[in-house]
Coordinates of C-alpha atoms in Angstrom, one line a residue:
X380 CA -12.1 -13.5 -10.0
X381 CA -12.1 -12.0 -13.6
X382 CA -14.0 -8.7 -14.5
X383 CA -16.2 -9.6 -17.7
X384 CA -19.3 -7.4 -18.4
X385 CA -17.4 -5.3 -20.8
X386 CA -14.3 -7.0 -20.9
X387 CA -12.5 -10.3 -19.5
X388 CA -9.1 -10.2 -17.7
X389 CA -6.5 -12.0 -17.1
X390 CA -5.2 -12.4 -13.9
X391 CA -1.9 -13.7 -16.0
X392 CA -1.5 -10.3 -17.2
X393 CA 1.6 -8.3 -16.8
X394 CA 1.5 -4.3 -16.0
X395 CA 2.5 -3.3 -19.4
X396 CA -0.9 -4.6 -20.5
X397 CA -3.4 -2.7 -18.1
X398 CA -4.7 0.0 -20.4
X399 CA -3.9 3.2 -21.4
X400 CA -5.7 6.3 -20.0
X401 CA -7.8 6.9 -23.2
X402 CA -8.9 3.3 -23.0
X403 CA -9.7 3.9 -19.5
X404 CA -12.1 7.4 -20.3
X405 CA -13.7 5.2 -23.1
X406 CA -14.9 2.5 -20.7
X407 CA -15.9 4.8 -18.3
X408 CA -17.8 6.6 -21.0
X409 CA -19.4 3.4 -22.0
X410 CA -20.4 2.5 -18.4
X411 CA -22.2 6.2 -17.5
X412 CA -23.9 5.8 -20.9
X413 CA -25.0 2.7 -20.2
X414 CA -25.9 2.8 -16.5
X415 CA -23.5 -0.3 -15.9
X416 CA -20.1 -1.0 -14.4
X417 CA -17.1 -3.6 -13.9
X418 CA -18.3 -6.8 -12.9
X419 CA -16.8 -10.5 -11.8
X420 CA -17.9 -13.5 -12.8
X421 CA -18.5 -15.0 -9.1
X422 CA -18.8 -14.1 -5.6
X423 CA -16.5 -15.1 -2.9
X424 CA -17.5 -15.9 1.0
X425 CA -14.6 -15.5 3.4
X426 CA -15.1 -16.9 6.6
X427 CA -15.3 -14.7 9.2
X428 CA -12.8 -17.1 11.6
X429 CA -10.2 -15.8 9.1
X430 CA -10.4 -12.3 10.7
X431 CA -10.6 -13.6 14.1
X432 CA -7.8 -16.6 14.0
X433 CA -4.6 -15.9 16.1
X434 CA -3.2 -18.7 14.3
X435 CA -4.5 -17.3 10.5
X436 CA -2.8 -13.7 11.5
X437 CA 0.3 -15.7 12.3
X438 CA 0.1 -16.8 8.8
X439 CA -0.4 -13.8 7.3
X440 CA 2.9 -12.2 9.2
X441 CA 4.9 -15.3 8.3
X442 CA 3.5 -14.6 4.2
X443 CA 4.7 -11.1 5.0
X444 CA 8.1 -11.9 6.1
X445 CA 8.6 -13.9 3.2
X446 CA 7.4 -11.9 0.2
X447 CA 8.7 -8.6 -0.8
X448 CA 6.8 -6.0 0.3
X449 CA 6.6 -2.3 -0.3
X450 CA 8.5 -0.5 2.5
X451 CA 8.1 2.7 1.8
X452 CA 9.0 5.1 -1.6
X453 CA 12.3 6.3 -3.0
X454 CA 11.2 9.9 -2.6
X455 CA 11.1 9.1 1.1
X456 CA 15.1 8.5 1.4
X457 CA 16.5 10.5 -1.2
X458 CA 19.9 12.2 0.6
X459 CA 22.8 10.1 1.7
X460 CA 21.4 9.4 5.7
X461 CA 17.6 9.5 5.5
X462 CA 16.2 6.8 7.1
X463 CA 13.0 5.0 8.0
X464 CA 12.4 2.9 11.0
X465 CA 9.3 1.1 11.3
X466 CA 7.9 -2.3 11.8
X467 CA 7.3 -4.9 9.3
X468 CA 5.1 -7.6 9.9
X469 CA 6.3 -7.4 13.4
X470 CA 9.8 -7.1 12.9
X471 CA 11.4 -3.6 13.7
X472 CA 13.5 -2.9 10.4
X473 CA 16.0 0.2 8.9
X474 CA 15.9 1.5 5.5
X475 CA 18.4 4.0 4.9
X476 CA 20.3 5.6 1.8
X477 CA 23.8 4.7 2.4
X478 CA 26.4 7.5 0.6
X479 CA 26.9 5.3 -2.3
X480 CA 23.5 6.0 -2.9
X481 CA 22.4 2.6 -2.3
X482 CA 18.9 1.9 -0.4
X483 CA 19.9 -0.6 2.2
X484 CA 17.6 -2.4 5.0
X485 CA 18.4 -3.9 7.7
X486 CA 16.5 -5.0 11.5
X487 CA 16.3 -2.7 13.4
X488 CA 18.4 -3.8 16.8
X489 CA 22.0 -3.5 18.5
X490 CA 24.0 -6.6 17.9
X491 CA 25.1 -6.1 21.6
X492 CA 21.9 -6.4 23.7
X493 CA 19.1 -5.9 20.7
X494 CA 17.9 -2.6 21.9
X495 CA 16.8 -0.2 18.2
X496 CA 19.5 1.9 17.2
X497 CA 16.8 4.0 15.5
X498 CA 13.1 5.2 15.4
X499 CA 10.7 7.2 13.6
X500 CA 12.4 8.8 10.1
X501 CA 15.0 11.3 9.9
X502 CA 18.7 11.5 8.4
X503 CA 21.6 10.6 10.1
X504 CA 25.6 9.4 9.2
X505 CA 25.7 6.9 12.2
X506 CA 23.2 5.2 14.4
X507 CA 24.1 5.6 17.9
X508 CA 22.6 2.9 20.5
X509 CA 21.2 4.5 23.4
X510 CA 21.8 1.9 25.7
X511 CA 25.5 1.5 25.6
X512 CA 26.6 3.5 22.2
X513 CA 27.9 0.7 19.8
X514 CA 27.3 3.1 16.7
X515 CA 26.8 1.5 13.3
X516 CA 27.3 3.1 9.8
X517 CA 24.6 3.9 7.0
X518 CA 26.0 0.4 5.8
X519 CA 25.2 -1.5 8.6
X520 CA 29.1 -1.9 9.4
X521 CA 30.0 -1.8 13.2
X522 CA 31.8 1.3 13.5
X523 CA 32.4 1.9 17.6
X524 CA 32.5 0.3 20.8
X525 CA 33.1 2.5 24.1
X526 CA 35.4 0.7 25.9
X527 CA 35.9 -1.9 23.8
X528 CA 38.4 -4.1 25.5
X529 CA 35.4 -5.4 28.0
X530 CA 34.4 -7.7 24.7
X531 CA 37.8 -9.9 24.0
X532 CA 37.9 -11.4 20.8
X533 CA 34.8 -8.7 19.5
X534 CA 35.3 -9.3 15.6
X535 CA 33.5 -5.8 14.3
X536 CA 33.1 -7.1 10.4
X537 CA 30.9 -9.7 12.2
X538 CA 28.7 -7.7 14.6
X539 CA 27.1 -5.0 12.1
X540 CA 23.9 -4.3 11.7
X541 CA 21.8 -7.5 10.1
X542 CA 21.1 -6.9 5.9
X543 CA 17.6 -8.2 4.9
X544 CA 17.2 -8.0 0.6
X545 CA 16.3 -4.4 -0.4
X546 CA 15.6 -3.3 -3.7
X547 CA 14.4 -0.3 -5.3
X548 CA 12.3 -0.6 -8.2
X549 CA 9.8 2.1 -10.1
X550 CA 10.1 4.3 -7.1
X551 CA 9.2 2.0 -4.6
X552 CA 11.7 0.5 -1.9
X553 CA 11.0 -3.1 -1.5
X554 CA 12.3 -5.2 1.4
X555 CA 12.3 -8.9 2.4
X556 CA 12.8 -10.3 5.8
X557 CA 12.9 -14.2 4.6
X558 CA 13.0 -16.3 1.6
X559 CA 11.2 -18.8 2.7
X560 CA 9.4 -20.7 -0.3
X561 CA 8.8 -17.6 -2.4
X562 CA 11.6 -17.8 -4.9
X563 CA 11.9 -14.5 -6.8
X564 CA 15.3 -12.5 -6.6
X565 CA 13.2 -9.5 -6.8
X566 CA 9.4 -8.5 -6.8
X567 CA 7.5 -8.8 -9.5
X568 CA 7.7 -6.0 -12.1
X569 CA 5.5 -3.0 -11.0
X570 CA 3.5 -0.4 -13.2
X571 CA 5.9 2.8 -13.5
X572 CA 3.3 4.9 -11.1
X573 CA 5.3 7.3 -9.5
X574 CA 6.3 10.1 -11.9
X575 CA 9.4 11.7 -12.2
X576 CA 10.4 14.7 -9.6
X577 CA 7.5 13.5 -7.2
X578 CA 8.9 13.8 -3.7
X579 CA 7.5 13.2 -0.3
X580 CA 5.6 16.5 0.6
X581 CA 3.9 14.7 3.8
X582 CA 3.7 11.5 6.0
X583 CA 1.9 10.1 8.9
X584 CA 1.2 7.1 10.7
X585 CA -2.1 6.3 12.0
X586 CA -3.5 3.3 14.0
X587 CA -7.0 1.6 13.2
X588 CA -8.6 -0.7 16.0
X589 CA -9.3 -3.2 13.4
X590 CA -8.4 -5.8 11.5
X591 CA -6.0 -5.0 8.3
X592 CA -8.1 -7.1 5.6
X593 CA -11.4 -4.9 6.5
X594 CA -9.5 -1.8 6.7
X595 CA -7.4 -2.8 3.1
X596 CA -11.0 -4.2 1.6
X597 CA -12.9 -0.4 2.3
X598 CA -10.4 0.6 -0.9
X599 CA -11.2 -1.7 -3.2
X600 CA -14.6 -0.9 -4.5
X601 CA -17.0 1.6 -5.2
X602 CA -20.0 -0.4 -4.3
X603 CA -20.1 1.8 -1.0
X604 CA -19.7 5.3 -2.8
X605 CA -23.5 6.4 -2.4
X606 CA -24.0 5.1 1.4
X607 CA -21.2 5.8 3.0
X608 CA -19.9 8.9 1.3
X609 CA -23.4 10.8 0.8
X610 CA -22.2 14.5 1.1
X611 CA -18.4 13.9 0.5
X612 CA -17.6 11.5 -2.8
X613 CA -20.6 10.8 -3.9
X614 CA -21.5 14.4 -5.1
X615 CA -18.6 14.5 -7.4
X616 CA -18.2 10.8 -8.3
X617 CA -20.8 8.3 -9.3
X618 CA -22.4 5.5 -7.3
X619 CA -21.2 1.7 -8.2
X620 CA -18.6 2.7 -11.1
X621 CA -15.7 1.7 -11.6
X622 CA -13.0 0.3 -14.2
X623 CA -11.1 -2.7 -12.5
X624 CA -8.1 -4.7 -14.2
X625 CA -5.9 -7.5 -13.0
X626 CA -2.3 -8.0 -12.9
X627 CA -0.8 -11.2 -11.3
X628 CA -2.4 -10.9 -7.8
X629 CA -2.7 -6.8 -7.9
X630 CA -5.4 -4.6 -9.3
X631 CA -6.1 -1.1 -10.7
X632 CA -9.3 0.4 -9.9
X633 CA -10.3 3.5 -11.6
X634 CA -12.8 5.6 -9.4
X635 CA -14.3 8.4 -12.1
X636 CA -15.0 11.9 -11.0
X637 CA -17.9 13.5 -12.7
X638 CA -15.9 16.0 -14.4
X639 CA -14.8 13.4 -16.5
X640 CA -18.0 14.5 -18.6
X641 CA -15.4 17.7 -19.3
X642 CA -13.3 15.4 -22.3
X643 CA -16.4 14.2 -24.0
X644 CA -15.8 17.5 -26.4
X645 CA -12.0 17.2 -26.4
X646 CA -9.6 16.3 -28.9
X647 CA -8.6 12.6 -27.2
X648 CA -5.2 14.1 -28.2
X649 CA -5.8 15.9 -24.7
X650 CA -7.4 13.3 -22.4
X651 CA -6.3 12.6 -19.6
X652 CA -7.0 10.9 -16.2
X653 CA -5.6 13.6 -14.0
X654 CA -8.5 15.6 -12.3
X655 CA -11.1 13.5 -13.9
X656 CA -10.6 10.0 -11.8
X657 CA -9.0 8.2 -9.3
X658 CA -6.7 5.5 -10.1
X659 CA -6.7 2.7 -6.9
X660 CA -3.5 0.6 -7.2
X661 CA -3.4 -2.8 -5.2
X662 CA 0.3 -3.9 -4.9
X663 CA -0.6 -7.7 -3.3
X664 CA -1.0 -8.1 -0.4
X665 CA -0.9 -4.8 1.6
X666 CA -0.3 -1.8 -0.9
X667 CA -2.7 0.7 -1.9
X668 CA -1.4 3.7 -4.2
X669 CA -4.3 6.2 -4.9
X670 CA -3.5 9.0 -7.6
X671 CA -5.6 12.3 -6.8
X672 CA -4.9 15.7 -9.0
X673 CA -1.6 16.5 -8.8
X674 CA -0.6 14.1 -6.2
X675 CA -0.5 10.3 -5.0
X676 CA -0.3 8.8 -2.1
X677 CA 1.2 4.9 -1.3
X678 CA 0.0 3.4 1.5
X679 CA 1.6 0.6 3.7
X680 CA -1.0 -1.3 5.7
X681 CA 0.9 -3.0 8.5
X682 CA -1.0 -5.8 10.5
X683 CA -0.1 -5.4 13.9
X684 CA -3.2 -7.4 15.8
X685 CA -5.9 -9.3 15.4
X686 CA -7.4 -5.9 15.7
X687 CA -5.1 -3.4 14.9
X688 CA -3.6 -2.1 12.1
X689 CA -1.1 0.1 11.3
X690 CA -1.2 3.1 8.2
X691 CA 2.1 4.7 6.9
X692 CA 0.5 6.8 4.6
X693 CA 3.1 9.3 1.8
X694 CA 1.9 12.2 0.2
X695 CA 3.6 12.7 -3.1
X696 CA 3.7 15.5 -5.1
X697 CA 5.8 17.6 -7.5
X698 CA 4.2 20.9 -6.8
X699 CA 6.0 23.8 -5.6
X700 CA 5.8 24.9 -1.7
X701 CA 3.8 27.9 -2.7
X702 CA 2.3 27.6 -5.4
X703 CA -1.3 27.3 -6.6
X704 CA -0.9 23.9 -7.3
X705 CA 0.7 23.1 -4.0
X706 CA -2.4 25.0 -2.0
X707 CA -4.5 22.8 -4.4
X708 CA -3.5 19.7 -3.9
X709 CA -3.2 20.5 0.4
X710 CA -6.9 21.4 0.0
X711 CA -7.6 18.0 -1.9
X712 CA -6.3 15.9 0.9
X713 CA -8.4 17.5 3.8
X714 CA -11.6 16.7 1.7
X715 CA -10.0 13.3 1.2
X716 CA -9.1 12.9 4.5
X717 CA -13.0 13.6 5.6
X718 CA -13.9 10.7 3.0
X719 CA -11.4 8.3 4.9
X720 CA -12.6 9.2 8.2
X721 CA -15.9 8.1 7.3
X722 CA -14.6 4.6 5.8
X723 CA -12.1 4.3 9.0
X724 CA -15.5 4.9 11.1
X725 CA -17.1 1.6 8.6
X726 CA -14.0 -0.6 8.7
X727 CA -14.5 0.0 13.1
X728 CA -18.0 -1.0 12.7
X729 CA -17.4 -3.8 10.4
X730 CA -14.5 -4.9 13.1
X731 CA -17.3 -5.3 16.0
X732 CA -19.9 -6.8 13.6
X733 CA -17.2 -10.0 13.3
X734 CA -17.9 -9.9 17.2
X735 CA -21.7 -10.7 16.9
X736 CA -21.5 -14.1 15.6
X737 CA -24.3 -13.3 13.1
X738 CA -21.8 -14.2 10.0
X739 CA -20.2 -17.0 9.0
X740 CA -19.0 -15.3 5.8
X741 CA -18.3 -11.6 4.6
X742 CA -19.6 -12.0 0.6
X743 CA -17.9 -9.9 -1.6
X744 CA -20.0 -9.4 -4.4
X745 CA -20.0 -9.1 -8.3
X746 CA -19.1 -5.6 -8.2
X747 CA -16.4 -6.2 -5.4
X748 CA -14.2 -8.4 -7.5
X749 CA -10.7 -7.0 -6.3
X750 CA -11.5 -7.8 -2.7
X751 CA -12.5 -11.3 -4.0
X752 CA -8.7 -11.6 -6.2
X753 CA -7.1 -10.3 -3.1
X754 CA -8.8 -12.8 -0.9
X755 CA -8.4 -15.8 -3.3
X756 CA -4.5 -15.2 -3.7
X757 CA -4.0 -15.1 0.2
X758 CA -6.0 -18.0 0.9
X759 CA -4.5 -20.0 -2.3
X760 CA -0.4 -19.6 -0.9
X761 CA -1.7 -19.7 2.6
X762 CA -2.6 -23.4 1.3
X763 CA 0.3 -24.2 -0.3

């Protein structure tokens, strides 16, 4: 699944080869000059069973479990006690910044009866049981027992908290739950996307009655821009253009705002991509980091059902609480959150249009190459 009108890629190619910003603007000039836009070089059917199979989700949760995974940023746990608590492909898990500074991870249940020691996010120097009170440390380590002499023989340095591999790499907390046949001691290198002094300004959860291939599929394309975004996007954007590039398995999509038109008379000494485009970021399998102006958010798309999906969604930013720019970019988000609505209100549609038995196969199409890359990559270690 290579883009080739203007250029081929290689789905070989590392991060440190997707292109600069200029080289981005130049394409993008290229394509609104010449009425054209990224294309593949084939189509791909995926069977609509794969959306509707118990037995494929269980697949997809056990690939999950044993890749590493984005579990949330670094700007989310940046004092000594914040946590996150969340489930990961099913599996309740901890990530908390220990007072060594260390990101840790761990799952998320009491080595006495199982019950979570934690929920939601927050900062804390202990996590407290609320069944019984066994209390743990930011390290995991079994700190107390009320009343221990009701557990003879209770060897602490053995009962803590359960590690699972964390790492931290380009701002991004990665976690892994199980080995399994993926080999790597760490993920793959990432682009550098999070820029420095970013921190989390906002985050939310939300739940979407559908399944989290059609929900992570509505933000890989721009095929849909005109239709579904008529009053919102499509005013300010174009209709079917975009720049797309390859990286192992992951993708960059770059989603150009008509203002763009702005640098055409500029020194290219001052392009740049902020405020002019929207770059899409697809960390395989279920990562999408969108920049806006000013801002970015990463998204976690948890699968949680055949239909139903779970969003962790973190608004980064380094504005000032304030400030123009802050106002700004708060302003951005509600206009962007009235463009996700409507692809939420889509993705639902598309969700009970699997229900009618009138496909076989969704086609993803010349111009919806990334969905096609992320769709080939699942299926081909699914079938190893």
């Amino acid at each position: 699944m290579t883009s080739s009108k203007t250029s081929k890629l290689d789905l070989s190619l590392a991060h440190n080869a997707l292109m600069p910003e200029e080289a981005i603007i130049d394409r993008i000039f290229e394509h609104i000059d010449n009425r054209s836009t990224d294309q593949g070089t084939v189509s791909w059917k995926e069977p609509t069973a794969n959306y509707l199979s118990a037995h494929r989700l269980d697949a997809e949760l056990k690939l999950l479990k044993q890749r590493w995974v984005v579990f949330c940023p670094s700007a989310a746990l940046q004092k000594s006690g914040d946590y996150i608590a969340r489930d990961t492909a099913g599996v309740p898990v901890i990530a908390v910044k220990g007072a060594d500074g260390q990101v840790r991870a761990f799952r998320n249940a009491c080595r006495h009866r199982g019950v979570q020691v934690a929920s939601g996010q927050g900062c804390t120097s202990v996590f407290v049981c609320p069944y019984h009170g066994w209390s743990y440390g930011t390290d995991g380590s079994l700190r107390t027992v009320p009343h221990k002499d009701g557990f003879p023989g209770l060897q602490k340095d053995t009962r803590g908290l359960v590690p699972l591999e964390c790492v931290e790499q380009n701002g991004l907390v990665f976690v892994r739950e199980d080995g399994g046949k993926v080999s790597e001691k760490e993920p793959c290198d990432t682009p550098d996307i999070i820029p420095d002094g970013y921190r989390v300004i906002k985050s939310e959860a939300l739940q979407i009655e559908a399944n989290w291939k059609l929900h992570l599929e509505s933000a890989l394309e721009g095929y849909h821009i005109r239709s579904t975004h008529q009053t919102t996007f499509f005013p300010l954007q174009y209709d079917n253009l975009t720049v797309v590039e390859a990286f192992g398995n992951n993708s960059r999509i770059a989603f150009p705002y008509q203002a763009i038109e702005g640098l055409r008379g500029k020194p290219r000494s001052q392009w740049s991509i902020n405020g002019r485009a929207t770059l899409v970021y697809h960390l395989y399998p279920n990562v999408i980091i969108s920049t806006f102006p000013d801002c970015l958010q990463v998204v976690v798309i948890e699968p949680i059902g055949l239909e139903l999906t779970r969003q962790h969604m973190f608004l980064l930013s380094a504005a000032e609480e304030g400030s123009d720019v802050f106002d700004e970019v708060l302003k951005g988000q509600e206009f962007a959150a009235t463009g996700a609505i409507e692809d939420r209100n889509i993705v639902l549609s598309a969700q009970r249009g699997l229900k009618s038995g009138a496909n076989e196969f969704l086609e993803f199409g010349l111009y919806e190459s990334a969905i096609g890359r992320f769709h080939s990559a699942l299926t081909r270690e699914l079938d190893d």
